[in-house]
Tab-separated table of N, CA and C in Angstrom:
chain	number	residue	atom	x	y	z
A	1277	UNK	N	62.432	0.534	4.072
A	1277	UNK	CA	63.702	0.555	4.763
A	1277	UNK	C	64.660	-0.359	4.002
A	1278	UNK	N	65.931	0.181	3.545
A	1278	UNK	CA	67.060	-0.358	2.715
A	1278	UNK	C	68.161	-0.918	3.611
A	1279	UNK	N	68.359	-2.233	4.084
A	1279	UNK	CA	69.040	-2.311	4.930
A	1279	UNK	C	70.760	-3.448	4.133
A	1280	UNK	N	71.681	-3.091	4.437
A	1280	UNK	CA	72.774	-4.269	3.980
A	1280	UNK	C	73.611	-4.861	5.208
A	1281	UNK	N	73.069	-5.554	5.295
A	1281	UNK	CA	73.797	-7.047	6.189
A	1281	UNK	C	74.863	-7.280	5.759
A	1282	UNK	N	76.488	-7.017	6.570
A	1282	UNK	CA	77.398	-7.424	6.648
A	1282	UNK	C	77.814	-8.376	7.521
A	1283	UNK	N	78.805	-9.743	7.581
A	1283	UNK	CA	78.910	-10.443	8.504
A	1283	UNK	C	80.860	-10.317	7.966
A	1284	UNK	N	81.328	-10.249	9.328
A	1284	UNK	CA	82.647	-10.025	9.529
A	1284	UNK	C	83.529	-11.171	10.413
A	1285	UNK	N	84.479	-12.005	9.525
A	1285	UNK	CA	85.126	-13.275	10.425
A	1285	UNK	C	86.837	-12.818	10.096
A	1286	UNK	N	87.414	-12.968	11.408
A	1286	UNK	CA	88.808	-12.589	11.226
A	1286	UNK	C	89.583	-13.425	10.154
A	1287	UNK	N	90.460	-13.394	9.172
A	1287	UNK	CA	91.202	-14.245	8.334
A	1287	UNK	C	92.205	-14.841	9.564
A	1288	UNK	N	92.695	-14.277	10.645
A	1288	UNK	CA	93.919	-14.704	11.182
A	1288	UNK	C	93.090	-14.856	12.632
A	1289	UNK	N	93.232	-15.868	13.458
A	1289	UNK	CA	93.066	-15.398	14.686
A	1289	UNK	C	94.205	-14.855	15.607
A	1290	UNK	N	93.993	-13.989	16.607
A	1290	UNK	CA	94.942	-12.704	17.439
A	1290	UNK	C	94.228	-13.018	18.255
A	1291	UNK	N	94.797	-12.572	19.461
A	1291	UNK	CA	93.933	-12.278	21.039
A	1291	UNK	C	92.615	-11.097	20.381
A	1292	UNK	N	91.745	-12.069	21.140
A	1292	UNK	CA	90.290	-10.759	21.235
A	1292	UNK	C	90.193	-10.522	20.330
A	1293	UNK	N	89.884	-10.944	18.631
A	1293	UNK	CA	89.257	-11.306	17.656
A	1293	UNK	C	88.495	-11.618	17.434
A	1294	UNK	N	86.867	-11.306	17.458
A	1294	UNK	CA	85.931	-12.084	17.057
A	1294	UNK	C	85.164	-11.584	15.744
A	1295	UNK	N	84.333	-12.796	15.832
A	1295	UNK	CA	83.381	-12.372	14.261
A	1295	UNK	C	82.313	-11.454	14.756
A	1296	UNK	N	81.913	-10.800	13.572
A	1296	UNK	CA	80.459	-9.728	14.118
A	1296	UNK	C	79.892	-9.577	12.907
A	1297	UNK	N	78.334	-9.271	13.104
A	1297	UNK	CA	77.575	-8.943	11.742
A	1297	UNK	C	77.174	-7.874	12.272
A	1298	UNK	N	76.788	-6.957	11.300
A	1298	UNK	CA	76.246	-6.013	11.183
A	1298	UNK	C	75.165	-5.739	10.135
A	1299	UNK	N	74.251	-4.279	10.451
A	1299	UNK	CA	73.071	-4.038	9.608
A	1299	UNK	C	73.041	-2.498	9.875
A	1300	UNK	N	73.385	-2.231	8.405
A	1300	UNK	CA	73.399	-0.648	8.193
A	1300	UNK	C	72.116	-0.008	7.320
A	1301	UNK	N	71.304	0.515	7.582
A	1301	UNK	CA	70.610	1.592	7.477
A	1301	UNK	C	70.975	2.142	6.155
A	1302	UNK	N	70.763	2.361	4.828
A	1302	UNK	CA	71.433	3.011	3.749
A	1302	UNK	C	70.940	4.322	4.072
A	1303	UNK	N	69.677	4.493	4.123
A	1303	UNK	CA	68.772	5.775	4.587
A	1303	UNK	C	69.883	6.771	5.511
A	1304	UNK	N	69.561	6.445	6.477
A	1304	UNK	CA	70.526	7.392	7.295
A	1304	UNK	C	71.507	6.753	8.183
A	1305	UNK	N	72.351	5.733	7.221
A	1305	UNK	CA	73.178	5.109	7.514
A	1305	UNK	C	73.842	4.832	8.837
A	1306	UNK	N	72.735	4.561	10.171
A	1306	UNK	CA	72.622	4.046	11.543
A	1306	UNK	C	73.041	2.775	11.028
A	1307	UNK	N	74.314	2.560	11.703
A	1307	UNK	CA	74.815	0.834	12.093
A	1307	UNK	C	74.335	-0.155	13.469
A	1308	UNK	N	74.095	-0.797	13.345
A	1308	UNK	CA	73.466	-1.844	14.332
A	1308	UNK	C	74.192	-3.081	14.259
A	1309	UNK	N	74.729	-3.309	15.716
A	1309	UNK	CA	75.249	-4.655	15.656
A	1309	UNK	C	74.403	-5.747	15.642
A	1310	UNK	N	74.628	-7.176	15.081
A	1310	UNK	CA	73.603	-8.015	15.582
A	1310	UNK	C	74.012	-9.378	15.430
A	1311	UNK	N	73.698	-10.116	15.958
A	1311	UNK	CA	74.063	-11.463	16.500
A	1311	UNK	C	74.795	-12.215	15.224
A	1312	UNK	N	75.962	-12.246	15.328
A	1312	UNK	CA	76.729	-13.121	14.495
A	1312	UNK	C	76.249	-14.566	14.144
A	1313	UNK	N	75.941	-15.276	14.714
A	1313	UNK	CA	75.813	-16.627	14.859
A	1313	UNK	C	74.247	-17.181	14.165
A	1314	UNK	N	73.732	-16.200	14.313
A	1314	UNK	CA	72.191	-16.422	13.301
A	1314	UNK	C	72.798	-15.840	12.150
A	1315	UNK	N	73.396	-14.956	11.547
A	1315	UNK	CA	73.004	-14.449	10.730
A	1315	UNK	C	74.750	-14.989	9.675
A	1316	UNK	N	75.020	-15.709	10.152
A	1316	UNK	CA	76.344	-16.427	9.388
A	1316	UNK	C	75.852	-18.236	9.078
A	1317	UNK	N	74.515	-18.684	9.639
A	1317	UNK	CA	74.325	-19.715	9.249
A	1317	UNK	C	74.007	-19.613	7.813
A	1318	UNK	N	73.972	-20.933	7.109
A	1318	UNK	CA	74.067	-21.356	6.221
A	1318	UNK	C	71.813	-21.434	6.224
A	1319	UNK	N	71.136	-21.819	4.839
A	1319	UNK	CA	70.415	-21.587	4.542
A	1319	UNK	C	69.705	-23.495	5.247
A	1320	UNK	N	70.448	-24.719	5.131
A	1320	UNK	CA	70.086	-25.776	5.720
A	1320	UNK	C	70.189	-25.810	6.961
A	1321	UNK	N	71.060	-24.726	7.892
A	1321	UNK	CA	70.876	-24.696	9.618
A	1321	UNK	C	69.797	-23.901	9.734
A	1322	UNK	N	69.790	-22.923	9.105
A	1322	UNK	CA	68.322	-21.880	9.341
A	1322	UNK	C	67.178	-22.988	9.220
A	1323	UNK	N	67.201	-23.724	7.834
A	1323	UNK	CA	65.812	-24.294	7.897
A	1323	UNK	C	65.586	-25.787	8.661
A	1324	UNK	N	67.102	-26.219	8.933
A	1324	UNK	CA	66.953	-27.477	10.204
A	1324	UNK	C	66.411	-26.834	11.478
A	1325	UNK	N	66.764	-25.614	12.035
A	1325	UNK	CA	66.481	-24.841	12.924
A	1325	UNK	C	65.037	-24.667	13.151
A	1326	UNK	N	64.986	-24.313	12.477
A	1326	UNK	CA	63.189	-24.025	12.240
A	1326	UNK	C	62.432	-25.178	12.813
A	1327	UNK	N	62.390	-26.678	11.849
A	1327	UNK	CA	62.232	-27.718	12.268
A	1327	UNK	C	62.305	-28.086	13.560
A	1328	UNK	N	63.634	-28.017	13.994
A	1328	UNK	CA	63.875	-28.551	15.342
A	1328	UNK	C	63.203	-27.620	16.590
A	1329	UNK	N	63.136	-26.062	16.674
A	1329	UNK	CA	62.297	-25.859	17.078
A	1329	UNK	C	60.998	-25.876	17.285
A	1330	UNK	N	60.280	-25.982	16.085
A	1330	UNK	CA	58.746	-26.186	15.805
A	1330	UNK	C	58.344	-27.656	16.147
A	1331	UNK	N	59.280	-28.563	16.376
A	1331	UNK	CA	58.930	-29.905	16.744
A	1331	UNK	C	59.111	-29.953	18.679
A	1332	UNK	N	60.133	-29.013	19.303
A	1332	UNK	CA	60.044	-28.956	20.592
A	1332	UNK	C	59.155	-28.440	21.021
A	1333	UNK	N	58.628	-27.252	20.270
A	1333	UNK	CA	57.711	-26.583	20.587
A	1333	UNK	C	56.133	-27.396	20.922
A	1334	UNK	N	55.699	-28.305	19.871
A	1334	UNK	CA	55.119	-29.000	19.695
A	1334	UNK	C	54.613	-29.824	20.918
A	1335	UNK	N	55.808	-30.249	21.553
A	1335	UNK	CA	56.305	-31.477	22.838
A	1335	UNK	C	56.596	-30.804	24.066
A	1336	UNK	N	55.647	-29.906	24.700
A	1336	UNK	CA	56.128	-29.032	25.740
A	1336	UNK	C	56.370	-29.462	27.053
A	1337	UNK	N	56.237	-30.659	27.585
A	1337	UNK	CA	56.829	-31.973	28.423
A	1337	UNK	C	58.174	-32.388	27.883
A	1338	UNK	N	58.859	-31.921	26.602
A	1338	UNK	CA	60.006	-32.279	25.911
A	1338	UNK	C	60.169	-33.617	24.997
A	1339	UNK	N	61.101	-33.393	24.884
A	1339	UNK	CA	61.390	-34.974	23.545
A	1339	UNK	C	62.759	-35.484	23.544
A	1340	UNK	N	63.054	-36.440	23.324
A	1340	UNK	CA	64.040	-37.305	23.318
A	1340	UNK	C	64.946	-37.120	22.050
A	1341	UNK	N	66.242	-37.058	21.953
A	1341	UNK	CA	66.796	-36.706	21.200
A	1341	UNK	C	66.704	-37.626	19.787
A	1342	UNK	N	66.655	-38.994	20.002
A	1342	UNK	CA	66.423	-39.848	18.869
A	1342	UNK	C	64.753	-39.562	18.270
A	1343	UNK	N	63.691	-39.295	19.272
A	1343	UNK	CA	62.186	-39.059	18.633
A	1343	UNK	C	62.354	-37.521	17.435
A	1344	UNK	N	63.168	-37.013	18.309
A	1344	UNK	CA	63.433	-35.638	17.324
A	1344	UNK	C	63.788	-35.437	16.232
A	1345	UNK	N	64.934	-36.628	15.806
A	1345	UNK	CA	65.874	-36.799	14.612
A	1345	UNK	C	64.642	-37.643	13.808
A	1346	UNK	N	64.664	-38.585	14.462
A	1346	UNK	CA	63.378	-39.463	13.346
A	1346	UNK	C	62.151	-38.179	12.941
A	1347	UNK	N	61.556	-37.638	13.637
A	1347	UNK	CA	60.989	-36.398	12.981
A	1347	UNK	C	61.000	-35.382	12.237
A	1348	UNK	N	62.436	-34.803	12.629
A	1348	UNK	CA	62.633	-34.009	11.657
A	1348	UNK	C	63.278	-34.419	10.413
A	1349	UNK	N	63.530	-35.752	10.665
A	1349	UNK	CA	64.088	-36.470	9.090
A	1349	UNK	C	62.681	-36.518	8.636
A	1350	UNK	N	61.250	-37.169	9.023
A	1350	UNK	CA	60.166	-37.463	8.507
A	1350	UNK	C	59.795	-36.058	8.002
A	1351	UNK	N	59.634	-35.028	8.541
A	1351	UNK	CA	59.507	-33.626	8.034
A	1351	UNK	C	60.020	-33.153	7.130
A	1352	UNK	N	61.625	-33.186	7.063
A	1352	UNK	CA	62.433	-32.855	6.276
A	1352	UNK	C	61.993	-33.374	4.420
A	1353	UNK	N	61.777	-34.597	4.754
A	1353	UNK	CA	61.226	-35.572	3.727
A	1353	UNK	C	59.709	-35.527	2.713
A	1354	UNK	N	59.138	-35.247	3.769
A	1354	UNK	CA	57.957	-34.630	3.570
A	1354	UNK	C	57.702	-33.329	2.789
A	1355	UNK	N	58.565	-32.633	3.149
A	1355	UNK	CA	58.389	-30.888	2.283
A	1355	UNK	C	59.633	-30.592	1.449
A	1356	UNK	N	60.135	-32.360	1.624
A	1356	UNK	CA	61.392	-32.104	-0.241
A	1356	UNK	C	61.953	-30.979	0.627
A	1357	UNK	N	63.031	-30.754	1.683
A	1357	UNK	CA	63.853	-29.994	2.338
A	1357	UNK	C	64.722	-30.326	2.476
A	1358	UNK	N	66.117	-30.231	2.134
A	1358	UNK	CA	67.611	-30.467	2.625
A	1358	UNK	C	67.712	-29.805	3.852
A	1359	UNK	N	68.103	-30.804	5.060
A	1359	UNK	CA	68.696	-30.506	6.206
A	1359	UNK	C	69.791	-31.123	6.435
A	1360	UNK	N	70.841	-30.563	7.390
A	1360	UNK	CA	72.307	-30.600	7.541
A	1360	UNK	C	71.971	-31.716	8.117
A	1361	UNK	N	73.252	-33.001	8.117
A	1361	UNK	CA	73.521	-34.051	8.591
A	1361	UNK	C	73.660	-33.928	10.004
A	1362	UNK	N	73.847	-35.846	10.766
A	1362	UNK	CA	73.497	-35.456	11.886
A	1362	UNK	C	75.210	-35.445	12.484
A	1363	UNK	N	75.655	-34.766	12.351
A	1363	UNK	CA	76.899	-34.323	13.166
A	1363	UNK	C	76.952	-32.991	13.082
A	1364	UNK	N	76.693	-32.091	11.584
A	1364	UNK	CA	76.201	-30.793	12.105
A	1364	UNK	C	75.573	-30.465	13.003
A	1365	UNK	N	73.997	-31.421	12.656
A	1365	UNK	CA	72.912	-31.252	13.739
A	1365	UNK	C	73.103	-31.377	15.435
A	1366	UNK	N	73.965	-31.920	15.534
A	1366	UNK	CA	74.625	-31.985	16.868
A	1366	UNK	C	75.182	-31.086	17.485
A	1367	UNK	N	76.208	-30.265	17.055
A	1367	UNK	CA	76.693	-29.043	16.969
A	1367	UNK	C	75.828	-27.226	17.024
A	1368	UNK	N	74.718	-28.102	15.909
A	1368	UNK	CA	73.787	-27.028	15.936
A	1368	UNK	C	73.110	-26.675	16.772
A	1369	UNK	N	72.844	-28.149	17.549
A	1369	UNK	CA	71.819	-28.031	18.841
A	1369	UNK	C	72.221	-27.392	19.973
A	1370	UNK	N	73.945	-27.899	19.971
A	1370	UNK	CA	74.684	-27.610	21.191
A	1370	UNK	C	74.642	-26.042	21.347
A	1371	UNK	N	75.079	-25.374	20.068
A	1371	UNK	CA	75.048	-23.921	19.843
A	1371	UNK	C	74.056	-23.355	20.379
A	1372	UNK	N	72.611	-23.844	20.174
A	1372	UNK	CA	71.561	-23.051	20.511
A	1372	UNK	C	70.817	-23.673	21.531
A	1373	UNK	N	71.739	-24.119	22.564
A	1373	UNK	CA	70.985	-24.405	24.109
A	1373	UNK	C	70.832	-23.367	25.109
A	1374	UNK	N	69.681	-23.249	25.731
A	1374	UNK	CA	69.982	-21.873	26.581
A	1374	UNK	C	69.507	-20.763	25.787
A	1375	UNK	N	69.565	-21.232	24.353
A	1375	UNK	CA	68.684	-19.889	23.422
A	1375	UNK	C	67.688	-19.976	23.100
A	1376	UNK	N	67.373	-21.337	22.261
A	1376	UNK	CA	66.292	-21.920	21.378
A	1376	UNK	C	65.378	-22.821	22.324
A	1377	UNK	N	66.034	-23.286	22.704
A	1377	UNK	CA	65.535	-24.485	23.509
A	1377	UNK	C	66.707	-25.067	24.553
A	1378	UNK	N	65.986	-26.179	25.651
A	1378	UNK	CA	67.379	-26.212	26.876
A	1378	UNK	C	67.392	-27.967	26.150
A	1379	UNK	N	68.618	-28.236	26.975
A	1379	UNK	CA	69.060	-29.543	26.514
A	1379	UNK	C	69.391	-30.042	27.731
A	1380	UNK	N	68.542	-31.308	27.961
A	1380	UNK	CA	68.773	-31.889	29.456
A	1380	UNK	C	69.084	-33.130	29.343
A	1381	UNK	N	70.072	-34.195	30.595
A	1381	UNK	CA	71.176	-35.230	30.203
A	1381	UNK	C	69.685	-35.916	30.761
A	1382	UNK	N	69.398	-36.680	30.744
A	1382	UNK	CA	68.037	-37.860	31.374
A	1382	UNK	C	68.704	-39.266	31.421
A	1383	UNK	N	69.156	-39.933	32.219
A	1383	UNK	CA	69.194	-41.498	31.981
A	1383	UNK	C	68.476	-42.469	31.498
A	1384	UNK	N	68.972	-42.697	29.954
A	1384	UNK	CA	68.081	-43.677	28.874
A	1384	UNK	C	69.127	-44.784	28.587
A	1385	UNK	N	67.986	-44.583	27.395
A	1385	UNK	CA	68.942	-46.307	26.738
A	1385	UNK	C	70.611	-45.504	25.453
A	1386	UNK	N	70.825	-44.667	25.629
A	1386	UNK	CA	72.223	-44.393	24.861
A	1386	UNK	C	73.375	-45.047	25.143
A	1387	UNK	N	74.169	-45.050	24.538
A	1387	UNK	CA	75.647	-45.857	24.795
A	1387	UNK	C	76.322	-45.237	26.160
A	1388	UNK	N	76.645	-44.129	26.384
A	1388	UNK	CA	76.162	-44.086	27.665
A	1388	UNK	C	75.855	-43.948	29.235
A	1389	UNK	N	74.662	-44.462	28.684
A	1389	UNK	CA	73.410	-44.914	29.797
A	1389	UNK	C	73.110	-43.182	29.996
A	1390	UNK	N	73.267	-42.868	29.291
A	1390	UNK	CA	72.089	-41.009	29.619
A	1390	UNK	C	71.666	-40.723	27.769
A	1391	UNK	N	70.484	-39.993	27.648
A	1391	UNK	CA	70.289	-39.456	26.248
A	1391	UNK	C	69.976	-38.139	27.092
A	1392	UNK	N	69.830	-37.627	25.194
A	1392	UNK	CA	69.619	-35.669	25.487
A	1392	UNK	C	67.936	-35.815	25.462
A	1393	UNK	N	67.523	-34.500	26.059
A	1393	UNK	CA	66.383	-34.554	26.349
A	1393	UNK	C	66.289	-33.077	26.299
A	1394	UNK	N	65.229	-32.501	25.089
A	1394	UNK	CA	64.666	-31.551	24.787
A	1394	UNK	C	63.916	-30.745	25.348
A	1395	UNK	N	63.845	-29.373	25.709
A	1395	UNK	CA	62.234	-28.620	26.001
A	1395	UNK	C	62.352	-27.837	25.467
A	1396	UNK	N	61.206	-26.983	25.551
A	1396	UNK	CA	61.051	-25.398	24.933
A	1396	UNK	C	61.426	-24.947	26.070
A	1397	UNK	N	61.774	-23.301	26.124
A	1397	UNK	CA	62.055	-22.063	26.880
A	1397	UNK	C	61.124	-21.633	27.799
C-alpha cells in the first residue's frame, strides 16, 4: 500500500480555517482525513511523546510532574535522544490531556501550592 501524507495549515487566518492532514491512497486514490495534530509534530515531540507516555504508563497510580521530567531527561540521556525543552514539553502535555494521558491539579510543594499529577487512560 502506497500512501502520501499531506498536512495542510492556512497561510492567513479567516473565520473557520483550520489545519488538516490527510492520507491518500495512490492505488485507488481513496482520501482519508486524519488527525492533524499527530501528524504535524515535529520528530523530538513524537519521540518526547513516546517517553512521556511509556513512563506514565509504567506508574499506573500516576506520577508527579517533576518525577516525570527528571525521568524522561534520565531516559532521554540514556539512549543519546534529543527531546524538546521544558516549555515545549509543557505545551505538549497540555495538548495531549484527555488523549494520551489525564493531567490532574494535586496539592504539592509547587510555587503554587498545587503540582500536575499524571495517569494513564
Amino acid at each position: 500500500m502506497y500512501n502520501i501524507i499531506l498536512t495542510l495549515e492556512p497561510q492567513k487566518r479567516r473565520d473557520k480555517t483550520n489545519s488538516y492532514a490527510f492520507s491518500i491512497d495512490v492505488k485507488n486514490f481513496k482520501i482519508e482525513i486524519l488527525d492533524y495534530e499527530l501528524y504535524s509534530m515535529s520528530q523530538k515531540e513524537l519521540m518526547t511523546l513516546s517517553y512521556v507516555c511509556e513512563i506514565i504508563n509504567e506508574n499506573p497510580s500516576g506520577i508527579a510532574q517533576s518525577k516525570l521530567t527528571r525521568r524522561l531527561q534520565k531516559i532521554a540521556r540514556e539512549d543519546y535522544v534529543e527531546i524538546v525543552g521544558l516549555n515545549a514539553l509543557w505545551n505538549l502535555l497540555k495538548k495531549n490531556n484527555n488523549n494520551k494521558f489525564i493531567i490532574e491539579k494535586i496539592r504539592g510543594q509547587g510555587r503554587s501550592g498545587y503540582t500536575n499529577f499524571y495517569k494513564p487512560l
